[in-house]
Short mmCIF file of C-alpha atoms in Angstrom, two decimals:
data_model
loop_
_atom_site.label_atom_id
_atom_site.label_comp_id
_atom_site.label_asym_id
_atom_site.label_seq_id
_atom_site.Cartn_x
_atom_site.Cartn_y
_atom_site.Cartn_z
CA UNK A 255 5.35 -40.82 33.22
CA UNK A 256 4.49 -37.09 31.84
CA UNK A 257 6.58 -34.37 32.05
CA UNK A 258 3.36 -32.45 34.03
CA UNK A 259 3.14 -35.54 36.48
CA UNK A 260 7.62 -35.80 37.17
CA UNK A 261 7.45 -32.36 37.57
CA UNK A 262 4.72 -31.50 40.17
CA UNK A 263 6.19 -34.39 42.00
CA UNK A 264 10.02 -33.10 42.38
CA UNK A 265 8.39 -29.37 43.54
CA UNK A 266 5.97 -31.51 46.08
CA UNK A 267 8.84 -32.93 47.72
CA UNK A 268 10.53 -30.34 47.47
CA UNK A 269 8.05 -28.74 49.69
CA UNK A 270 7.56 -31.27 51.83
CA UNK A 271 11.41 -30.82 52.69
CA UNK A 272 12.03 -34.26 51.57
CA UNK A 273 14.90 -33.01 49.26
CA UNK A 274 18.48 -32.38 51.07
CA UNK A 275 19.95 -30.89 47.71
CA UNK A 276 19.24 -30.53 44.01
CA UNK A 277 21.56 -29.24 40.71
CA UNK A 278 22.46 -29.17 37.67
CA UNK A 279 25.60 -30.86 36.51
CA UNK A 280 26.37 -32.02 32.78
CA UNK A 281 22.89 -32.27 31.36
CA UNK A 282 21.79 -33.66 34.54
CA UNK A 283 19.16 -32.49 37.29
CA UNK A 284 21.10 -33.85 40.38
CA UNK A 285 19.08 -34.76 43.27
CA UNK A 286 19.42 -36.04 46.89
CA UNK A 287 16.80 -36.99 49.28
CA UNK A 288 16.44 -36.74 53.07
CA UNK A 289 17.64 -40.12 54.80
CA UNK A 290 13.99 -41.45 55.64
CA UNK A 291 12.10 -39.67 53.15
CA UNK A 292 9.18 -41.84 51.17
CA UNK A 293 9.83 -41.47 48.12
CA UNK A 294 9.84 -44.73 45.87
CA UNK A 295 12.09 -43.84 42.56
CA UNK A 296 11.93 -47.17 41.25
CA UNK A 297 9.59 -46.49 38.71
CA UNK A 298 11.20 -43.58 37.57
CA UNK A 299 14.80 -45.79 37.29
CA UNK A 300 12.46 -48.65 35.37
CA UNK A 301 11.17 -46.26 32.98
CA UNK A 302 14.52 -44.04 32.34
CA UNK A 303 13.79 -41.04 33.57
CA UNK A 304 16.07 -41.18 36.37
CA UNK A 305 19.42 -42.84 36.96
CA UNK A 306 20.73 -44.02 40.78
CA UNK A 307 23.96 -42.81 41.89
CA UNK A 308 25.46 -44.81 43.99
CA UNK A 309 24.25 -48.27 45.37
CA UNK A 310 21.21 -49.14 45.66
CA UNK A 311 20.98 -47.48 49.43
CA UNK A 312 22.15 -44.49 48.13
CA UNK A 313 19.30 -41.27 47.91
CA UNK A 314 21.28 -39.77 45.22
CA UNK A 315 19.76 -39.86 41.58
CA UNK A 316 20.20 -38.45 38.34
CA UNK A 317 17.39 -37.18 35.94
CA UNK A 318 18.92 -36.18 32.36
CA UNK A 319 16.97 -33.63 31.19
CA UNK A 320 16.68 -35.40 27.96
CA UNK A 321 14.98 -37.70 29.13
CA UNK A 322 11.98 -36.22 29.93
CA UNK A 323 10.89 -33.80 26.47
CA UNK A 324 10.61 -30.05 27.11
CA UNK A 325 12.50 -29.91 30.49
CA UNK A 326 14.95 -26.91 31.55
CA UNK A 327 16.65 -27.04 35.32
CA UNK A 328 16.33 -23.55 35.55
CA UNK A 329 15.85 -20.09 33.77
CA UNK A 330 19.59 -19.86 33.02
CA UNK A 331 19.45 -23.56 31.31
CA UNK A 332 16.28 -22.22 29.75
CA UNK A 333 17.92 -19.70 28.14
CA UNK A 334 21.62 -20.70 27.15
CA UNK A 335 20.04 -24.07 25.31
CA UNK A 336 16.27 -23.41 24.07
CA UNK A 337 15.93 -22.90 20.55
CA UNK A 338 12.67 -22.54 18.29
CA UNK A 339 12.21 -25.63 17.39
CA UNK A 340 11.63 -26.62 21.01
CA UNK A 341 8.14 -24.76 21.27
CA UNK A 342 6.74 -27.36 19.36
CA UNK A 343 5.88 -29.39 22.40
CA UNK A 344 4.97 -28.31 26.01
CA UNK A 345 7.94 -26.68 28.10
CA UNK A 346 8.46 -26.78 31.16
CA UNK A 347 11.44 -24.90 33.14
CA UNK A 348 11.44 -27.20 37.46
CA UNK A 349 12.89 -24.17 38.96
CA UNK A 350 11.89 -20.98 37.20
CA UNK A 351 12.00 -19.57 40.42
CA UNK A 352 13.22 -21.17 43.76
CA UNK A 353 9.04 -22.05 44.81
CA UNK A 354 7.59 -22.07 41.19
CA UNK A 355 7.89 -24.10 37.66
CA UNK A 356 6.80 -22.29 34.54
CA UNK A 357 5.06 -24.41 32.03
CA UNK A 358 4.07 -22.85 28.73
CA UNK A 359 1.19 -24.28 26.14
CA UNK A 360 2.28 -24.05 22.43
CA UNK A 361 -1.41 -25.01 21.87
CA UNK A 362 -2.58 -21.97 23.09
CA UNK A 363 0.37 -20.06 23.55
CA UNK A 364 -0.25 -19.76 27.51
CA UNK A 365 2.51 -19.43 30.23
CA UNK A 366 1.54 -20.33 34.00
CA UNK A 367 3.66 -20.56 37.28
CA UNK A 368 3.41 -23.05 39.82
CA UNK A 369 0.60 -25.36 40.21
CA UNK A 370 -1.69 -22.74 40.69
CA UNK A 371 -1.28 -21.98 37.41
CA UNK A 372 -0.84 -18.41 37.52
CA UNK A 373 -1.07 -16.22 34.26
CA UNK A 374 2.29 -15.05 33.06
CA UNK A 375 0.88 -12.76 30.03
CA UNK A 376 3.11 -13.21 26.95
CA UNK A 377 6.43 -14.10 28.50
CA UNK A 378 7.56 -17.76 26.80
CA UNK A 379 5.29 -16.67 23.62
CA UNK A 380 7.86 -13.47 23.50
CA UNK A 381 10.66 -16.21 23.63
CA UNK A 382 9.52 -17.90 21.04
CA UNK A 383 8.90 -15.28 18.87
CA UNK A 384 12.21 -13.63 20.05
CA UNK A 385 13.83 -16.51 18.75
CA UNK A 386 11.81 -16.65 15.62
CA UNK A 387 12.19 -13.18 14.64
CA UNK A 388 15.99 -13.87 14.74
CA UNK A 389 15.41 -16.29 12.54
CA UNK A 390 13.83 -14.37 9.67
CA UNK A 391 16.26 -11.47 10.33
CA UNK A 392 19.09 -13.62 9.18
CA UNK A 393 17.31 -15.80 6.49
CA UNK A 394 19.58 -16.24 3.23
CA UNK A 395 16.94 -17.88 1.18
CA UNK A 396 15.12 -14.57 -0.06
CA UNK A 397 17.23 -11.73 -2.76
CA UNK A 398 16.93 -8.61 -0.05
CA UNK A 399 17.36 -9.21 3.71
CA UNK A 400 17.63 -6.28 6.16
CA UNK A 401 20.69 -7.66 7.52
CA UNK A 402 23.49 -8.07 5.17
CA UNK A 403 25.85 -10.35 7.35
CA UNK A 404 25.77 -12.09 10.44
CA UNK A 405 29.16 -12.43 12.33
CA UNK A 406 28.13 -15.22 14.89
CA UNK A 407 31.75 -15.08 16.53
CA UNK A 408 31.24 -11.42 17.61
CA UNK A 409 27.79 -12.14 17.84
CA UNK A 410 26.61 -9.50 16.14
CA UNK A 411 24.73 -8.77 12.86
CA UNK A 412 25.59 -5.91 10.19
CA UNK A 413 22.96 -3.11 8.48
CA UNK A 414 23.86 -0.90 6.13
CA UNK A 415 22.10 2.74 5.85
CA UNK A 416 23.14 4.16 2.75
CA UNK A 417 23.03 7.34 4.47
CA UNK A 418 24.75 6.53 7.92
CA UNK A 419 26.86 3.85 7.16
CA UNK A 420 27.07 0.36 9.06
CA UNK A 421 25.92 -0.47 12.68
CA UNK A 422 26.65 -3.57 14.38
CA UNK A 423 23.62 -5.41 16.08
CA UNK A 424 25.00 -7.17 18.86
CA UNK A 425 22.90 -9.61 20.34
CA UNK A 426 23.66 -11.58 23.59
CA UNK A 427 24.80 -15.30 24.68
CA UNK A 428 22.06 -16.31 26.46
CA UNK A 429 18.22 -16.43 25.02
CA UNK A 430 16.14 -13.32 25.90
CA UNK A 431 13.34 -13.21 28.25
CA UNK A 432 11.52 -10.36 27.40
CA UNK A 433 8.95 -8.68 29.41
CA UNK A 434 5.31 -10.33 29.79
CA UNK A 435 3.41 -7.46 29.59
CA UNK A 436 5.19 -7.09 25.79
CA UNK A 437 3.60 -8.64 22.66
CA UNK A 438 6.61 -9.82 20.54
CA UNK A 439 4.79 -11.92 18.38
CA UNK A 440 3.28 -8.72 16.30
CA UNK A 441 6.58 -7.38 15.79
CA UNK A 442 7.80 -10.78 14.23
CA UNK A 443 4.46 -10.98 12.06
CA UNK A 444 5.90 -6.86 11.04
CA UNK A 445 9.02 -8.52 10.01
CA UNK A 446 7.72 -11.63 8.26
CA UNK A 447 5.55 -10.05 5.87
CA UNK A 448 7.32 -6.93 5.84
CA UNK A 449 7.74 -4.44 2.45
CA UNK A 450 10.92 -5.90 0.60
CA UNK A 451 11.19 -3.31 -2.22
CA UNK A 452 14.66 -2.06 -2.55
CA UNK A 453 13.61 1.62 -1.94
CA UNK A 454 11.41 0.63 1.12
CA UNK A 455 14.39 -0.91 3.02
CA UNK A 456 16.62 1.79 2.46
CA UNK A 457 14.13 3.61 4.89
CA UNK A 458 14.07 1.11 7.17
CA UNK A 459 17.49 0.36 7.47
CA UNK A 460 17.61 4.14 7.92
CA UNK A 461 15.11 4.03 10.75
CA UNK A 462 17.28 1.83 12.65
CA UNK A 463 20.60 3.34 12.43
CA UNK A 464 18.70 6.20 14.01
CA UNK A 465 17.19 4.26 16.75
CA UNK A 466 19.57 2.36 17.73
CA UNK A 467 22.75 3.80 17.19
CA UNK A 468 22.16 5.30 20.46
CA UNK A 469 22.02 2.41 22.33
CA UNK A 470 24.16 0.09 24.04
CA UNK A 471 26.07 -2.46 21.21
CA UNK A 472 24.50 -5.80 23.07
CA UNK A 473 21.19 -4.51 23.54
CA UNK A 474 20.54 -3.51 20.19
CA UNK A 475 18.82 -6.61 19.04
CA UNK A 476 16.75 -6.64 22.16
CA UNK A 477 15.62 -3.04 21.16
CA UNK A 478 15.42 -3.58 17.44
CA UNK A 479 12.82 -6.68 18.67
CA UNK A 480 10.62 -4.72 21.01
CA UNK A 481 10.71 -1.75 18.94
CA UNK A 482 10.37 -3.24 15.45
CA UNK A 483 6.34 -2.09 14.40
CA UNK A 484 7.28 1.59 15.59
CA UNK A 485 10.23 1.70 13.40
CA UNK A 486 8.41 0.23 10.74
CA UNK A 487 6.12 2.97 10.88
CA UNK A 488 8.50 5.29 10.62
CA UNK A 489 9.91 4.34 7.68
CA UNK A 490 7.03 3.68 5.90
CA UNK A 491 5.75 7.17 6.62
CA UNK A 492 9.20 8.38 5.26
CA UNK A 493 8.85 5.52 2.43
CA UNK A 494 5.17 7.57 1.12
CA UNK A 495 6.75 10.47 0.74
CA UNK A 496 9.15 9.32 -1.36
CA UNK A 497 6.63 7.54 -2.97
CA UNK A 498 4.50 10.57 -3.24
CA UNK A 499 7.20 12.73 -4.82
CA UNK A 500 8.12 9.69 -7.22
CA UNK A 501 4.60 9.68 -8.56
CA UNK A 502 4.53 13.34 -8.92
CA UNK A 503 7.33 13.44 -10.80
CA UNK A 504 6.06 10.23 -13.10
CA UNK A 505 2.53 11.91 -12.84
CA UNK A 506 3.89 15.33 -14.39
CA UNK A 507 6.09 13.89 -16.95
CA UNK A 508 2.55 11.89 -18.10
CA UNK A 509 0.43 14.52 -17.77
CA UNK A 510 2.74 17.28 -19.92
CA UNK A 511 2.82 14.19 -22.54
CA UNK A 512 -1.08 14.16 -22.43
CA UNK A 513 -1.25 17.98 -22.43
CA UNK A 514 0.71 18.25 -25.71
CA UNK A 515 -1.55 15.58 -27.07
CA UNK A 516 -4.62 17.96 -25.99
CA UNK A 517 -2.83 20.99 -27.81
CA UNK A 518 -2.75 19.24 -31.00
CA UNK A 519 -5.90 17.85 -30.90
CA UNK A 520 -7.45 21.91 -30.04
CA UNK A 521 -4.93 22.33 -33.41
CA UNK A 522 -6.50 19.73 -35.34
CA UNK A 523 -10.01 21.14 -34.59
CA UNK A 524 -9.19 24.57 -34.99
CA UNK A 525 -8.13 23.83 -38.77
CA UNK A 526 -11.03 22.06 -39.08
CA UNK A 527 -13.33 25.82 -37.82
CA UNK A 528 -11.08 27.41 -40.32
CA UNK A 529 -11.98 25.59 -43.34
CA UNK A 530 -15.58 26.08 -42.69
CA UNK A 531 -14.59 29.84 -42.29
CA UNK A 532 -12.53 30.02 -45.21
CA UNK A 533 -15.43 28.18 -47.12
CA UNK A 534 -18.37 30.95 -45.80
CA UNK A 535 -17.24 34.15 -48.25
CA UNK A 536 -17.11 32.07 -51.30
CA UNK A 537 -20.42 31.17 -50.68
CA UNK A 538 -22.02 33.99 -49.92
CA UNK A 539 -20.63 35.55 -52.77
CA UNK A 540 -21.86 32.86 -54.99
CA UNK A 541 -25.02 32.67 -53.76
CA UNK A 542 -25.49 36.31 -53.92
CA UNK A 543 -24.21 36.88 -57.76
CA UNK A 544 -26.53 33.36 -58.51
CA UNK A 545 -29.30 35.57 -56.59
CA UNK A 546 -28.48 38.69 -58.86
CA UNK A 547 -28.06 37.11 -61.90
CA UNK A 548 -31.44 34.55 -61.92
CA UNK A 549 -33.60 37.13 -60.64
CA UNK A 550 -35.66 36.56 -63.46
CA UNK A 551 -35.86 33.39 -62.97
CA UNK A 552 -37.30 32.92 -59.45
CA UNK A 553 -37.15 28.91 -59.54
CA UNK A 554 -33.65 29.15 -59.68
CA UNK A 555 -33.42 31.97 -57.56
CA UNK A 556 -34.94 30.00 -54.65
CA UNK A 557 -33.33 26.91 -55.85
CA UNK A 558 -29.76 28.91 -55.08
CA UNK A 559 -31.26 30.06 -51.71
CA UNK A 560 -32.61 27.22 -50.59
CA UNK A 561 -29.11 25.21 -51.54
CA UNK A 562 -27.19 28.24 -49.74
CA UNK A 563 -29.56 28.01 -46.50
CA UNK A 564 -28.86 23.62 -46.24
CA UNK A 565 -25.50 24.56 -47.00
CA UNK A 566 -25.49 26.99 -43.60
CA UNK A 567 -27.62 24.57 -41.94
CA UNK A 568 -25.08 21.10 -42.53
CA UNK A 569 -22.31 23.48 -41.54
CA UNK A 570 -23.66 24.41 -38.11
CA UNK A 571 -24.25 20.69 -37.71
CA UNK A 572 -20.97 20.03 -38.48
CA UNK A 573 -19.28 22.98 -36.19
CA UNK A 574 -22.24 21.11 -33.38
CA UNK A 575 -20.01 17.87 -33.99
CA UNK A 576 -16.53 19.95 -33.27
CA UNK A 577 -18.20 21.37 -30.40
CA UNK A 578 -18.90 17.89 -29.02
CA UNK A 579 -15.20 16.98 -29.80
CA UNK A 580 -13.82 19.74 -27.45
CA UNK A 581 -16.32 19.33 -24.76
CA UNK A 582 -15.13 15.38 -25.06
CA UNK A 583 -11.52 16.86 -24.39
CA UNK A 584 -12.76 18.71 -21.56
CA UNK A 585 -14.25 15.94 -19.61
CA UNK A 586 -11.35 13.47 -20.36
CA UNK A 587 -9.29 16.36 -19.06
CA UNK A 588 -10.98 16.82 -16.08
CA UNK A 589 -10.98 13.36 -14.92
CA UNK A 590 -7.47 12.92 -15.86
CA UNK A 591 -6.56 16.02 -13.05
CA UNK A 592 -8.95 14.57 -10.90
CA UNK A 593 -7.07 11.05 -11.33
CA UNK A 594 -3.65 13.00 -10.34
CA UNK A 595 -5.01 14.93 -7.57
CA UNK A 596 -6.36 11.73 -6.00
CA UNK A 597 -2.79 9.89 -6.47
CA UNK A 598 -0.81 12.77 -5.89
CA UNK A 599 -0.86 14.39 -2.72
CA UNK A 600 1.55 17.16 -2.70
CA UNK A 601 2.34 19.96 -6.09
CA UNK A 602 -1.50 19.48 -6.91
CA UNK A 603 -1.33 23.72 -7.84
CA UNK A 604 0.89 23.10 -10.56
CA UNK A 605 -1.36 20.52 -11.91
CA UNK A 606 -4.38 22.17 -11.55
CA UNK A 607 -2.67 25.52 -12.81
CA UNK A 608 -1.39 23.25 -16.18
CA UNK A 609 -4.82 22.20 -16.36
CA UNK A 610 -6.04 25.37 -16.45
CA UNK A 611 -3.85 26.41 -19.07
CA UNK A 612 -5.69 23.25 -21.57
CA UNK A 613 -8.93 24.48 -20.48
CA UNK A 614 -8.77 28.12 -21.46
CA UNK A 615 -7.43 26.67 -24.75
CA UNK A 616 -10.67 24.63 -25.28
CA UNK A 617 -13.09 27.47 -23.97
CA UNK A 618 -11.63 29.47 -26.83
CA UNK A 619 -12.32 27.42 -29.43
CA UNK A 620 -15.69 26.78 -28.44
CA UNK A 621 -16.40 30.42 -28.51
CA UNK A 622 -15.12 30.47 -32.05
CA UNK A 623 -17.41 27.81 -32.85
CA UNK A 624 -20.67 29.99 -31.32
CA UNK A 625 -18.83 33.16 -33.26
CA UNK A 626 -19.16 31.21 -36.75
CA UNK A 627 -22.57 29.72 -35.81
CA UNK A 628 -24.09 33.28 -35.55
CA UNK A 629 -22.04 34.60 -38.22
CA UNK A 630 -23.90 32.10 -40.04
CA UNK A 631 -26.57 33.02 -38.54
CA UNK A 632 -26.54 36.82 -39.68
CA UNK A 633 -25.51 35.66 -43.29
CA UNK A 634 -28.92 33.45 -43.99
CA UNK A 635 -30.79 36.41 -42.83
CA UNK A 636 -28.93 38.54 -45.75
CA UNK A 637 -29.95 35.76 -48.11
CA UNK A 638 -32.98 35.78 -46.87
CA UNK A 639 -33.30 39.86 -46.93
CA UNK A 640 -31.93 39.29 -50.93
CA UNK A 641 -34.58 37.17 -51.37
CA UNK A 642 -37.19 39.61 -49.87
CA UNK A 643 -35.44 42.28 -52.20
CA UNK A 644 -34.72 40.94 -55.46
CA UNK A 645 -37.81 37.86 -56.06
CA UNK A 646 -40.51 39.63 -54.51
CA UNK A 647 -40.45 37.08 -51.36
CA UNK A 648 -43.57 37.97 -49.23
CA UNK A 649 -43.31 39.51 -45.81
CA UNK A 650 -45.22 36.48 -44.32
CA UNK A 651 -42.55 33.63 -46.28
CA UNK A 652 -39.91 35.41 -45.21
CA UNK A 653 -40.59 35.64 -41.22
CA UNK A 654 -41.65 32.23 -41.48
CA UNK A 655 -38.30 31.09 -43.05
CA UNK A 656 -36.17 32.99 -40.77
CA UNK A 657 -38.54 31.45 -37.46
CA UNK A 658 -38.00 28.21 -39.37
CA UNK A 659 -34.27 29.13 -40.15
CA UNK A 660 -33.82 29.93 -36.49
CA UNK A 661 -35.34 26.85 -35.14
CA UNK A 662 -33.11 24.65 -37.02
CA UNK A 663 -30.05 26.39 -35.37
CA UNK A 664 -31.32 26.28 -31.96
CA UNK A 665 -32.36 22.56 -32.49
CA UNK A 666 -28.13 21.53 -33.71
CA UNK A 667 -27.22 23.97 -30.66
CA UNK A 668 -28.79 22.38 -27.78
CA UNK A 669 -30.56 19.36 -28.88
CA UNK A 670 -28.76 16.45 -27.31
CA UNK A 671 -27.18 14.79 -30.20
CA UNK A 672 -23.80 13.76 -28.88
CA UNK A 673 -26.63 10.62 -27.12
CA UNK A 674 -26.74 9.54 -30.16
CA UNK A 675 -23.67 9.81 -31.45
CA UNK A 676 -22.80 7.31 -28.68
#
């Protein structure tokens, strides 16, 4: 016989008044019939489900609730023996309330009353859940639990909050029947797959002490259960900000490292703008006492000019090349503030304003690398204007050497060589 079929049987006698009296004594639903009742319990005694008290004109039997899988007397029974374990198969609980039986679905996770089969929302789901989120409170196979020790004679369980101290989580005798209209089962899912960094349960266990300290020692756990996601929350909006400060800190201690790095690298190409600057008056010079002094020999003459103007030309091309370098520096340093400010949420002025500080740096030494460029600039033309002076260069030569001269420099300027270079 099925559980379904013994049950709906007992409540439709039941109803039919055919039962004088029914209990629960040792493990055993109790039960007396009416003197002329029908009721035939011989199959029930053949299969086991039910004993006889009594002789065999006795309407007394016993039903151990063993013997039929999943079956509770009553809500109190329910409560002070189901454990997890027992959702596994169909439960049923003969007098949930004195007209109705409650029989919950693990299939589907479905409680109904009576044999209507009225909708009871989430109530033996919460149970189970209730009872499973216990469970994984107190686990001791993982490194970090939120509870640090469960003292089942006080029946209690112990958190520490490194800022509050210790509160006890009492939780009661009897199984907890939470409300249907609350959905335990996302609060145990919380819990399950919950954050178990070190830092991130200092918050929570934080979270709780608040919350609960306030309430009464018994119903802690009940609270702690129904309230779990919210406090969750809580702590890991408290948990970010720590976080975010954290990576600030990391963030800033990085980024002055990678400033320093850009300093000496605006160093290293600022000695570089020097030695071409250093080089420019010795070669002027030279090629102006050469221009002097082979006057009278105009192949030379324009040989020395011609060498001086390459000269100028390979080192604007070369000062192009440092310009690319710092304008490299730039961009890395702009998408290395833009990687912080997308990270970081909080301090992002004193990033941006340490930023700034690298950028001015680089705008400088670009503007020292246009200064040289025209000085170079300026200097061919005096070569030039020698040339026009001392070897009889015509006016027609000379404009076309200076167009040509100028060409050149605009062409290293803003010619895109740095695709190339890629």
């Amino acid at each position: 016989m099925e559980t379904r079929e013994a049950v709906e049987k007992l409540h439709e006698w039941k109803t039919r008044g055919w039962l004088n009296s029914w209990a629960f004594v040792s493990d055993q639903i109790v039960i007396e019939f009416n003197p002329g009742s029908a009721v035939n319990m011989q199959p029930w005694i053949q299969t086991g489900i039910c004993d006889q008290l009594g002789d065999i004109n006795d309407n007394r039997f016993a039903i151990p609730v063993y013997s039929v899988p999943g079956l509770f007397y009553s809500q109190d029974h329910f409560q002070t023996s189901v454990v997890a374990d027992d959702f596994a198969n169909d439960l049923w609980i003969l007098f949930y309330t004195q007209n109705d039986y409650l029989h919950y679905d693990p299939k589907t996770e479905k409680t109904t009353l009576g044999p209507d089969g009225r909708d009871a929302g989430h109530l033996m789901k919460n149970v189970f859940y209730g009872l499973k989120f216990k469970e994984e409170l107190l686990r001791t196979d993982r490194e970090e639990n939120l509870a640090f020790y469960n003292n089942t004679a006080q029946r209690e369980f112990l958190i520490l909050s490194p800022e509050h101290g210790i509160i006890e989580i009492g939780y009661p005798v009897r199984t907890i029947i939470f409300d249907e209209t609350e959905n335990i089962r996302e609060n145990y899912i919380s819990l399950a797959s919950m954050n178990t960094a070190d830092e991130f349960l200092i918050y929570l266990r934080q979270q709780i002490y608040k919350i609960l300290f306030p309430v009464e020692r018994y119903r802690r756990f009940e609270e702690l259960v129904k309230n779990f996601s919210k406090i969750v929350d809580l702590a890991k909006s408290d948990y970010s900000i720590y976080l975010s400060k954290f990576s600030f800190e990391t963030f800033n201690q990085n980024f002055r490292k990678e400033k320093k790095e850009y300093f000496a690298s605006i160093r290293e190409i600022s000695n570089k703008i020097l030695s071409y600057v250093a080089s420019i008056p010795v070669s002027i010079s030279a090629t102006a006492y050469a221009v002097y002094q082979v006057q009278t020999v105009p192949t030379f003459a324009y040989t020395v000019v011609a060498a001086y103007l390459v000269y100028s030309i390979l080192t604007a091309f070369f000062l192009r090349l440092i310009w690319m370098d710092t304008k490299e520096l730039g961009d890395r340093l702009i998408e290395d503030v833009k990687i912080v400010n997308e990270r970081v949420k909080i301090e992002r002025e004193l990033v941006n304003s340490e930023a700034d500080k690298v950028k001015n740096k680089i705008l400088r030494v670009q503007f020292l690398i246009y200064l040289v460029q025209g000085f170079l600039v300026l200097l061919s033309m005096v070569i030039l204007s020698m040339a026009l002076m001392f070897l009889g260069l015509d006016v027609p030569r000379f404009l076309l050497c200076v167009a040509a001269l100028i060409f050149l420099y605009a062409l290293i300027n803003f010619w895109p060589i740095e695709k190339f270079s890629k």
